[in-house]
CSV table of C-alpha atoms in Angstrom, one decimal:
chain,number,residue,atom,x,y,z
A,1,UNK,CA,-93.0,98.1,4.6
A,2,UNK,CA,-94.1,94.8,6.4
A,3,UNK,CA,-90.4,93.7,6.1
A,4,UNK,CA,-89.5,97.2,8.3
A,5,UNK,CA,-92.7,96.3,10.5
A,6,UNK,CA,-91.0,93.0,10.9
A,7,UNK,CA,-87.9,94.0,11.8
A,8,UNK,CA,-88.9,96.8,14.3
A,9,UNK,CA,-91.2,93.8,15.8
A,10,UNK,CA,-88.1,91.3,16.6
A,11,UNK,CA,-85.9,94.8,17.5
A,12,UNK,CA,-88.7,95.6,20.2
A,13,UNK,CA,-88.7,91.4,21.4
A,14,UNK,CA,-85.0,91.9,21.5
A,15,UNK,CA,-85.0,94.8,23.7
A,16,UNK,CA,-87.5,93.4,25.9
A,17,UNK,CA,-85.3,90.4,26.5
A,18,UNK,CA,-82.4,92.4,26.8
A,19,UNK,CA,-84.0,95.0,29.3
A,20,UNK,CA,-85.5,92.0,31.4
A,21,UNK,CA,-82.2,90.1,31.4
A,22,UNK,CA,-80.6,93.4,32.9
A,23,UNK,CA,-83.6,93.9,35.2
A,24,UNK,CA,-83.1,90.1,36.8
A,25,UNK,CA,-79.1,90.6,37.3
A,26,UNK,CA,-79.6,94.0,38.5
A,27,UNK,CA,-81.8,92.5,40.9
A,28,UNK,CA,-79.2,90.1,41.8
A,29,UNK,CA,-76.2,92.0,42.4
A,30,UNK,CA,-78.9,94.2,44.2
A,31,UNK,CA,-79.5,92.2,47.1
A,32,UNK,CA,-76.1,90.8,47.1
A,33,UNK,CA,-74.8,94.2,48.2
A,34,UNK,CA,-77.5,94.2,50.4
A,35,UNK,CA,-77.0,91.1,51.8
A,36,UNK,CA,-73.7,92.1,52.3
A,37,UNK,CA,-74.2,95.4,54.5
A,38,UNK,CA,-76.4,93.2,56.6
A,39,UNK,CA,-73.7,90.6,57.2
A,40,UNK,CA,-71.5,93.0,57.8
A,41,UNK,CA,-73.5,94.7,60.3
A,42,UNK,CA,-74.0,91.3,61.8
A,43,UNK,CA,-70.5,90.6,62.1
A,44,UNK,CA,-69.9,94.2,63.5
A,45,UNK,CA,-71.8,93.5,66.3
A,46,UNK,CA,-70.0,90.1,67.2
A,47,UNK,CA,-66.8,91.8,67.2
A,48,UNK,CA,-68.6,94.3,70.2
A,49,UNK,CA,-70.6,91.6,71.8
A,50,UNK,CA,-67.7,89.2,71.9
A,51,UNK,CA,-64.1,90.3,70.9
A,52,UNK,CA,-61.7,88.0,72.1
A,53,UNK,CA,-63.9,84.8,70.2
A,54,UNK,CA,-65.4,86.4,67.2
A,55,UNK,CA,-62.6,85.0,65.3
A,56,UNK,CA,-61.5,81.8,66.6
A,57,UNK,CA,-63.1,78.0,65.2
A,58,UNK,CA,-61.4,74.6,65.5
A,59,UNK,CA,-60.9,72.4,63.2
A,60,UNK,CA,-61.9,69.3,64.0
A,61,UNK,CA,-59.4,66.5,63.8
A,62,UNK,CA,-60.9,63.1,64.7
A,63,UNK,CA,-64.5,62.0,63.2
A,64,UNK,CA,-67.0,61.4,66.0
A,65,UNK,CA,-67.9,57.3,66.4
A,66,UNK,CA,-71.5,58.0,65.4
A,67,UNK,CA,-69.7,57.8,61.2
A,68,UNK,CA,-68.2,54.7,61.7
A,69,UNK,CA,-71.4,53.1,63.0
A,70,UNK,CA,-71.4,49.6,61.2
A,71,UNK,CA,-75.1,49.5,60.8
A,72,UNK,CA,-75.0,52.4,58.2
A,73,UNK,CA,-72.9,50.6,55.9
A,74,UNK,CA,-69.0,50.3,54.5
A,75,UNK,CA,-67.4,53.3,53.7
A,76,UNK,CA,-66.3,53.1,50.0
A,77,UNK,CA,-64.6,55.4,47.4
A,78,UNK,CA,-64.3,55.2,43.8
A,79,UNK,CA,-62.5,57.6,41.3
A,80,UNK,CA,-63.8,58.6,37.7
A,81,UNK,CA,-62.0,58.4,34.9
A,82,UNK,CA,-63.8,61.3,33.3
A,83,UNK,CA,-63.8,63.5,35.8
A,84,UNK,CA,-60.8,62.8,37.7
A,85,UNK,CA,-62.4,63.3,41.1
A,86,UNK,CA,-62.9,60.3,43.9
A,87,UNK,CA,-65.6,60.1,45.8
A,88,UNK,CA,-66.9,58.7,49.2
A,89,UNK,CA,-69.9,57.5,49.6
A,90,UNK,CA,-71.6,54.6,52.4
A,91,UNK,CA,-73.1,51.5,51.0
A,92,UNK,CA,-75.4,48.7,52.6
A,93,UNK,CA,-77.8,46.3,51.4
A,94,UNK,CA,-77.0,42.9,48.9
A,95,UNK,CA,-75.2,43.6,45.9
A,96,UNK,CA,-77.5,43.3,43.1
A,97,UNK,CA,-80.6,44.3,44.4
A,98,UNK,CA,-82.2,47.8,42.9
A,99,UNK,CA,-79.9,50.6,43.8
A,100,UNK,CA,-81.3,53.6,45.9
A,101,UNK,CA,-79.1,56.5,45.5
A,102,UNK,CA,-79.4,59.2,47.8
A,103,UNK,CA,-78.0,62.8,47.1
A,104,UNK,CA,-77.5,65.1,50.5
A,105,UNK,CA,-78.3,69.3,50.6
A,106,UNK,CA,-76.4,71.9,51.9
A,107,UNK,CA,-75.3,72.0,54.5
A,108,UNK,CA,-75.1,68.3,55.1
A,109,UNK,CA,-72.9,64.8,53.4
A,110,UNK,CA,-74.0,61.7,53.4
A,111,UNK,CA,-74.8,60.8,57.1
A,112,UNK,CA,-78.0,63.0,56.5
A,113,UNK,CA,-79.5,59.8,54.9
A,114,UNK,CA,-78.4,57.3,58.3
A,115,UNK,CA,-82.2,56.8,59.3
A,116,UNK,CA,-83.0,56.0,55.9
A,117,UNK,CA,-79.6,53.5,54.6
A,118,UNK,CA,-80.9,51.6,57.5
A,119,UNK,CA,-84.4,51.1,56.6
A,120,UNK,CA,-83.9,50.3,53.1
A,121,UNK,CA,-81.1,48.3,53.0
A,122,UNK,CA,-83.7,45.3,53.5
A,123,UNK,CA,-84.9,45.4,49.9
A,124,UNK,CA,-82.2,47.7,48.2
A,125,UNK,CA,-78.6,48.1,47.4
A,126,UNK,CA,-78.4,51.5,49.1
A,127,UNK,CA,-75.6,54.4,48.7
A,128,UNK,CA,-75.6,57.5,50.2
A,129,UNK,CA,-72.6,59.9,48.3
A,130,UNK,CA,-71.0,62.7,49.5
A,131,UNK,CA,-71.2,64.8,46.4
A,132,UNK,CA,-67.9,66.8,44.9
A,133,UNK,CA,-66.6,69.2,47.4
A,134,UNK,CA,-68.1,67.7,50.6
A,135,UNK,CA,-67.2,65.3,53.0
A,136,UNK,CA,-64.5,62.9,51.8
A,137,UNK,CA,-65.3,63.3,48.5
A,138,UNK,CA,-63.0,65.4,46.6
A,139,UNK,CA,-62.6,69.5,47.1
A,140,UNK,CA,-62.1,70.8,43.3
A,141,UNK,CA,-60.5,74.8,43.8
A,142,UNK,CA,-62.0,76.3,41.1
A,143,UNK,CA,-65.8,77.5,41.5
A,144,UNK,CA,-66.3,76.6,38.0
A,145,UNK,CA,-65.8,73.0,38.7
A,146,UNK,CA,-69.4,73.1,40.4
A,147,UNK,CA,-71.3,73.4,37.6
A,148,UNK,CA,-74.8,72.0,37.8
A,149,UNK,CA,-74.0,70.0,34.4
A,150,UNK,CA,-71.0,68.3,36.6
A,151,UNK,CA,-73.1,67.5,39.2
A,152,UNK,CA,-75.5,66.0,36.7
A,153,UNK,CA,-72.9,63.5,35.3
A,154,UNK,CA,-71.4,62.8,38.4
A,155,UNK,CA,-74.8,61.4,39.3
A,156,UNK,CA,-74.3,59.5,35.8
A,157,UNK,CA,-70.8,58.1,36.6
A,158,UNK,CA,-71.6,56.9,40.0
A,159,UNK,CA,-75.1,55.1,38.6
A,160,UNK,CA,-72.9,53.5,36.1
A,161,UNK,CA,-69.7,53.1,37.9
A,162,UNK,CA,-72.2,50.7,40.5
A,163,UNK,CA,-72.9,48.7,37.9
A,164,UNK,CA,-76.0,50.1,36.9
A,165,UNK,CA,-78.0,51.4,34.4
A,166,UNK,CA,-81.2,52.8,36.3
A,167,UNK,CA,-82.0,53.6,40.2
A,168,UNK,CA,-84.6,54.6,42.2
A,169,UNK,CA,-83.3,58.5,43.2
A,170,UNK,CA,-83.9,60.5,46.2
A,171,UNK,CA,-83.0,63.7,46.6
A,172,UNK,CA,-83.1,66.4,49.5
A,173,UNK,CA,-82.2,70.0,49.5
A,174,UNK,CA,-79.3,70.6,46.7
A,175,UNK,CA,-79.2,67.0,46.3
A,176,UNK,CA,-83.1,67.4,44.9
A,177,UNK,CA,-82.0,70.2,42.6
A,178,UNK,CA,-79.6,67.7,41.2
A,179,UNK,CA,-82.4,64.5,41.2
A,180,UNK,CA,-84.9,67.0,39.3
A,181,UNK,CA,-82.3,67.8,36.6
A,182,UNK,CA,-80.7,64.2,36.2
A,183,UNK,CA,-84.7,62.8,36.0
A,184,UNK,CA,-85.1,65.7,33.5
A,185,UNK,CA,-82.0,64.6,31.4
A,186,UNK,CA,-81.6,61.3,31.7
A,187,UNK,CA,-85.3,59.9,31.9
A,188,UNK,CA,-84.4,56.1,30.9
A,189,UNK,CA,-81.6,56.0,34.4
A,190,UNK,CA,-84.2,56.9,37.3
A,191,UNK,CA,-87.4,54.4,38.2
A,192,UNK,CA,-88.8,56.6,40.4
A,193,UNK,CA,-87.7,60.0,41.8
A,194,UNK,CA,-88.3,61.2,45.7
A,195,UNK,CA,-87.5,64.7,46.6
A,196,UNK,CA,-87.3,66.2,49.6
A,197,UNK,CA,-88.0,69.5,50.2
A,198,UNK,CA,-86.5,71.2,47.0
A,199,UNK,CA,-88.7,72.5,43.8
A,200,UNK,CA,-88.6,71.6,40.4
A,201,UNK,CA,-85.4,74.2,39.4
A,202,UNK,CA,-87.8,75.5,36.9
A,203,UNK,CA,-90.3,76.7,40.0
A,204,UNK,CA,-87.2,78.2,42.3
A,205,UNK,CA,-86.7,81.2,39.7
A,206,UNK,CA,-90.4,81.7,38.3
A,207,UNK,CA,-91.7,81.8,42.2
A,208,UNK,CA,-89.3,83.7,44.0
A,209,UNK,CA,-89.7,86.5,41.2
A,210,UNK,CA,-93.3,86.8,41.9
A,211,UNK,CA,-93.2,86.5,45.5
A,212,UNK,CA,-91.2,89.0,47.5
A,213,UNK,CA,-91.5,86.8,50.3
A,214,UNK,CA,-89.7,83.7,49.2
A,215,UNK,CA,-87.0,86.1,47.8
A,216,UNK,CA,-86.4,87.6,51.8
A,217,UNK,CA,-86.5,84.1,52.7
A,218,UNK,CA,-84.0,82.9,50.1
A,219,UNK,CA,-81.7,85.7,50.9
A,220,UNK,CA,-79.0,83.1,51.6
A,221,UNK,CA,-78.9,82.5,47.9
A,222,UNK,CA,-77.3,86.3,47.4
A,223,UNK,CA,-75.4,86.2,50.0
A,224,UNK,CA,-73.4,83.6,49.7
A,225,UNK,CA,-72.1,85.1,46.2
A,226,UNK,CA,-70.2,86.7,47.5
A,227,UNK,CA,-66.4,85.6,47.4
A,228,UNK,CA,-64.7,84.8,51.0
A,229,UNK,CA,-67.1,86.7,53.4
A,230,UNK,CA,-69.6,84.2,53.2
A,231,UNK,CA,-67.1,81.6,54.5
A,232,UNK,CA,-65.7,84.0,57.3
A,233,UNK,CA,-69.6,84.5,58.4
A,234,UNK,CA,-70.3,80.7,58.8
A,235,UNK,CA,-67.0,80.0,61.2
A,236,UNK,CA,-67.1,83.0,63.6
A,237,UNK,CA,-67.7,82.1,66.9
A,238,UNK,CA,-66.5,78.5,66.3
A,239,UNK,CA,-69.1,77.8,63.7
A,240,UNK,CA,-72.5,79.1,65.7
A,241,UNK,CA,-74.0,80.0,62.2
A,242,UNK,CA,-73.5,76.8,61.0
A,243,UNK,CA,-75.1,74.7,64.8
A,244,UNK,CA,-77.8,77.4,65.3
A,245,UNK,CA,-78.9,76.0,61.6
A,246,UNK,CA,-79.3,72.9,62.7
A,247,UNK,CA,-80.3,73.3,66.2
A,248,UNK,CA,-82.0,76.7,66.6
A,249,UNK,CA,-86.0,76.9,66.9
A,250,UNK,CA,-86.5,78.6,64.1
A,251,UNK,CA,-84.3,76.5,61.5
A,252,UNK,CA,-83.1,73.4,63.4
A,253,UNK,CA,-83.9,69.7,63.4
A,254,UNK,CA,-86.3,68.5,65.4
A,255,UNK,CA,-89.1,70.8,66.5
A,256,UNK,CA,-91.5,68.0,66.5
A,257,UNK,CA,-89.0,65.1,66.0
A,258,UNK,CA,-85.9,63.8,66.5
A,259,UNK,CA,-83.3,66.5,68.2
A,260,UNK,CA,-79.4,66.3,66.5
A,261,UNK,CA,-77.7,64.3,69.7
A,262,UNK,CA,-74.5,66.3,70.5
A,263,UNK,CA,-72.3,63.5,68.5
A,264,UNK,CA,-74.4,64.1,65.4
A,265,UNK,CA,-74.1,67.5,65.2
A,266,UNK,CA,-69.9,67.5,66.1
A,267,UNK,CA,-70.4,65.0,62.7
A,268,UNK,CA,-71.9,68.1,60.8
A,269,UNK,CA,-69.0,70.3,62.5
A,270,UNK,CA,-66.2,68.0,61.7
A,271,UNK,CA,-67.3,67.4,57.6
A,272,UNK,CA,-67.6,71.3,57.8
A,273,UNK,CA,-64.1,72.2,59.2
A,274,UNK,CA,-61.9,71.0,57.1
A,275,UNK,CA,-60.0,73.2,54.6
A,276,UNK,CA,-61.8,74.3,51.7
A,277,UNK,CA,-65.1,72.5,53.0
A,278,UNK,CA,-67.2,75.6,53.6
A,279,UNK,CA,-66.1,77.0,49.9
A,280,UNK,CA,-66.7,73.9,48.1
A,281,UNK,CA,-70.4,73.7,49.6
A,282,UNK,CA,-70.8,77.6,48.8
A,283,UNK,CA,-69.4,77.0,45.0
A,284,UNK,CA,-73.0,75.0,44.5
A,285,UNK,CA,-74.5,78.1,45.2
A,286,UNK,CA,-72.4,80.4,42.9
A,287,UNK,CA,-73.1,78.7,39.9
A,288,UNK,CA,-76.9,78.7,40.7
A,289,UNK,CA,-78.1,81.7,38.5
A,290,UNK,CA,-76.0,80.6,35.2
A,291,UNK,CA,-78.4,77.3,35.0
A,292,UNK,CA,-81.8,78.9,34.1
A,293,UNK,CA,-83.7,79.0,32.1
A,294,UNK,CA,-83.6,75.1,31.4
A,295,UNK,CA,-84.0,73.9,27.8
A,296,UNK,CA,-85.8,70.9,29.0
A,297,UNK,CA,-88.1,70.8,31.8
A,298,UNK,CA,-90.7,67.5,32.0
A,299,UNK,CA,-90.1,65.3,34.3
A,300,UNK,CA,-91.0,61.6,33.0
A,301,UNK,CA,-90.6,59.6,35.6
A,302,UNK,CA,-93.2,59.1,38.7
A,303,UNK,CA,-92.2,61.7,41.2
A,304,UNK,CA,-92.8,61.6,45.2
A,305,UNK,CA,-92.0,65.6,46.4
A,306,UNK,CA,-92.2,65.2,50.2
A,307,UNK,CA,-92.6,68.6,52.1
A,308,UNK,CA,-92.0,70.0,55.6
A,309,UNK,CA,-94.7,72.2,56.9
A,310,UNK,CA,-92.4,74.4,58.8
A,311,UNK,CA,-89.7,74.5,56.2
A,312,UNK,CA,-88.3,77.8,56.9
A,313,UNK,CA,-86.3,78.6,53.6
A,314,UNK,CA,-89.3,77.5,51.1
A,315,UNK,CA,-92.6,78.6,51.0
A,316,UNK,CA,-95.0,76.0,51.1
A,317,UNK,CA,-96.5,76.8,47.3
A,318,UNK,CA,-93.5,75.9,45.7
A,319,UNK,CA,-94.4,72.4,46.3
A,320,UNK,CA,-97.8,72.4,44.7
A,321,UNK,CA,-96.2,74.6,41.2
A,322,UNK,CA,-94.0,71.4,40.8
A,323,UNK,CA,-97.1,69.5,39.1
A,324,UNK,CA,-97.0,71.7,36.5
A,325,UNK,CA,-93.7,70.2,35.1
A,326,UNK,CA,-94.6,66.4,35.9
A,327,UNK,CA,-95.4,64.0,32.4
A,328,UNK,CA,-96.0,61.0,35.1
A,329,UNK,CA,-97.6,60.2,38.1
A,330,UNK,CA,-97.2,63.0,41.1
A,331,UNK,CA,-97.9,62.4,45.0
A,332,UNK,CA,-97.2,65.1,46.9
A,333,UNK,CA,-96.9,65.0,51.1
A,334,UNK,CA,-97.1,67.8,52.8
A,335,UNK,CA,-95.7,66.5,56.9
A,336,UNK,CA,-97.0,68.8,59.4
A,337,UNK,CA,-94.7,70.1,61.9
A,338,UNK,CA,-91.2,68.9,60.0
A,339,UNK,CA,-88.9,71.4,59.1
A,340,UNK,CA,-86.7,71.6,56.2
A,341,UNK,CA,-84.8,68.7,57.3
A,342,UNK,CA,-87.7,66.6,57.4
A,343,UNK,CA,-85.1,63.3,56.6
A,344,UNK,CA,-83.5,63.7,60.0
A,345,UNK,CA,-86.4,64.9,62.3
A,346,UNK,CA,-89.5,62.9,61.1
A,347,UNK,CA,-88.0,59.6,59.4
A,348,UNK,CA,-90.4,57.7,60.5
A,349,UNK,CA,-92.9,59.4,58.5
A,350,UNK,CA,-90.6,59.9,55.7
A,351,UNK,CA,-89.7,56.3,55.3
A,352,UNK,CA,-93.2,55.4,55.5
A,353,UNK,CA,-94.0,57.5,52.7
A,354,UNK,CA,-91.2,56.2,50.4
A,355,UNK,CA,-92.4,52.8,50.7
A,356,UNK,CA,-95.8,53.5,49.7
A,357,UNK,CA,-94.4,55.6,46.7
A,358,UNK,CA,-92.6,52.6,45.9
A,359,UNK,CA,-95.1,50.0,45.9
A,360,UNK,CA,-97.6,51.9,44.1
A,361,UNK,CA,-98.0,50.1,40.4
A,362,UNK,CA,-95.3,47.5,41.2
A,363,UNK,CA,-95.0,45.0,44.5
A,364,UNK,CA,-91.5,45.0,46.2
A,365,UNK,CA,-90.5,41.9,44.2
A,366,UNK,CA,-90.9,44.0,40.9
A,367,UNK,CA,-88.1,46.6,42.2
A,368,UNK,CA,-85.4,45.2,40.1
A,369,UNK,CA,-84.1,46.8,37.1
């Protein structure tokens, strides 16, 4: 009898499991196909609005002079045996001092970091990398090939590949998704971790599932599931999706800081043009939901999660649930009036905060490792 009670106990757990596992990727494809009717309402109304430029985007052809600027850095590359793949990334600061490695978002490459490489290349060997499938780095076809375990050892190559064993990691947007899991799996490589605006990947499932208002906001998420339509939705009208992100009033940079010059955001347009650009950034996101739940979750190393007020993909909570995963010392900054590209639009007050994160416990002259 308690062998049969047993039994019908770890059938029942079973089912639940099962049943919820059905209820979260019915809720998935869900609002993809919702996400979808919307779009294409959207893009109905473009083709009435404006008919003869709905479908038309240039490529851009020559990189504007704001990425060869010499005070950034030198442009390097550097393929990886293990991988295959060769990637870009800018440089500046001695060799041999403490390596800062910065990892962009979406939709950005490396010239997202440009106010910080110059600030820190004073005490630092800093090196902002376009990550796999952006920028000059290179486009694998396959979605597959954007695995979040990928990303997570292309972190490790690169660290290692820079003759290196541990760095001081920053992280913004799907570049922080990436610095949470690499601290998360490879404790002993990262000295101290800054994140910008991006939750502990734990947080981004457990909080939009219990608030229906984060899931409306991270509709883009669904959305961009979807194969092709996504892409076409992002170029119409000579990319407007893609400069109204980064420029409009409700998203953009710089509603209390620095405005994208026109040269800066033709350096977003031409990264974004090329062939197979706007998949390869949208592959991160189709591979998002086969990562959770994590096995491991603590986070051992001291963590700075910096925050803009006015992000307007995150709600502001996610920040605070972070702690919850942190074995270490947390300082969380929330910057009032900085939006979700608070790197670009308050720097000032973002590189202000990283130093102070990095001179708690240890003076500048302690940074090697």
């Amino acid at each position: 009898m308690a062998r049969l009670l047993r039994a019908l106990l770890l059938l029942s757990v079973w089912l639940a499991l099962r049943l919820r596992l059905l209820g979260y990727w019915a809720l998935v494809y869900g609002y993809c196909a919702l996400c979808a009717c919307t779009a294409l309402l959207r893009l109905g109304w473009n083709i009435l609005l404006r008919p003869s430029t709905t479908f038309r985007w240039t490529v851009r052809e020559t990189p504007p002079a704001c990425l060869s600027d010499t005070s950034l850095g030198t442009h390097c590359y550097v393929r990886i045996k293990e991988s295959g793949l060769r990637f870009h990334y800018v440089a500046a600061g001695e060799r041999g001092k403490p390596l800062m490695l910065f990892l962009h978002g979406f939709p950005e490459f490396w010239f997202s970091w440009r106010h910080q490489l110059r600030e820190f290349k004073s005490e630092f060997r800093v090196v902002a990398v376009d990550m796999r499938g952006y920028g000059e780095s290179d486009l694998p076809p396959s979605t597959e090939c954007y695995r979040l375990d990928y990303l997570v050892t292309d972190v490790k190559d690169i660290v290692e590949y820079l003759g290196y064993n541990r760095c001081f990691l920053v992280g913004h947007d799907w570049g922080g998704i990436i610095a949470w899991l690499f601290a998360i799996y490879y404790p002993e490589m990262v000295t101290k971790l800054v994140v910008l605006n991006s939750p502990h990947p734990c947080v981004v499932a457990d909080y939009a599932l219990r608030h229906p208002s984060q899931m409306l906001k991270s509709s883009y998420f669904f959305f961009f599931q979807l194969p092709r339509f996504p892409e076409l939705m992002l170029s119409i009208n000579d990319f407007k999706a893609l400069k109204s992100l980064f420029t409009s009033r409700s998203t953009g940079i710089g509603r209390k800081g620095r405005w994208l010059t026109t040269e800066e955001l033709e350096a977003y347009l031409y990264a974004l043009s090329q062939p197979g650009a706007l998949t390869a950034a949208l592959n991160y996101f189709r591979n998002v939901f086969s990562f959770l739940p994590l096995s491991v979750s603590e986070v051992r190393s001291p963590v700075l999660l910096l925050w803009g007020e006015q992000d307007t993909f995150l709600e502001q909570d996610m920040a605070e649930a972070c702690r919850l995963y942190i074995r270490n010392h947390f300082r969380l900054n929330i910057i009032s009036g900085a939006s979700h590209w608070l790197q670009q639009d308050q720097p000032d007050i973002v590189n202000t905060l990283i130093w102070t994160f990095l001179k708690e416990g240890e003076g500048r002259k302690n940074y090697r490792t």
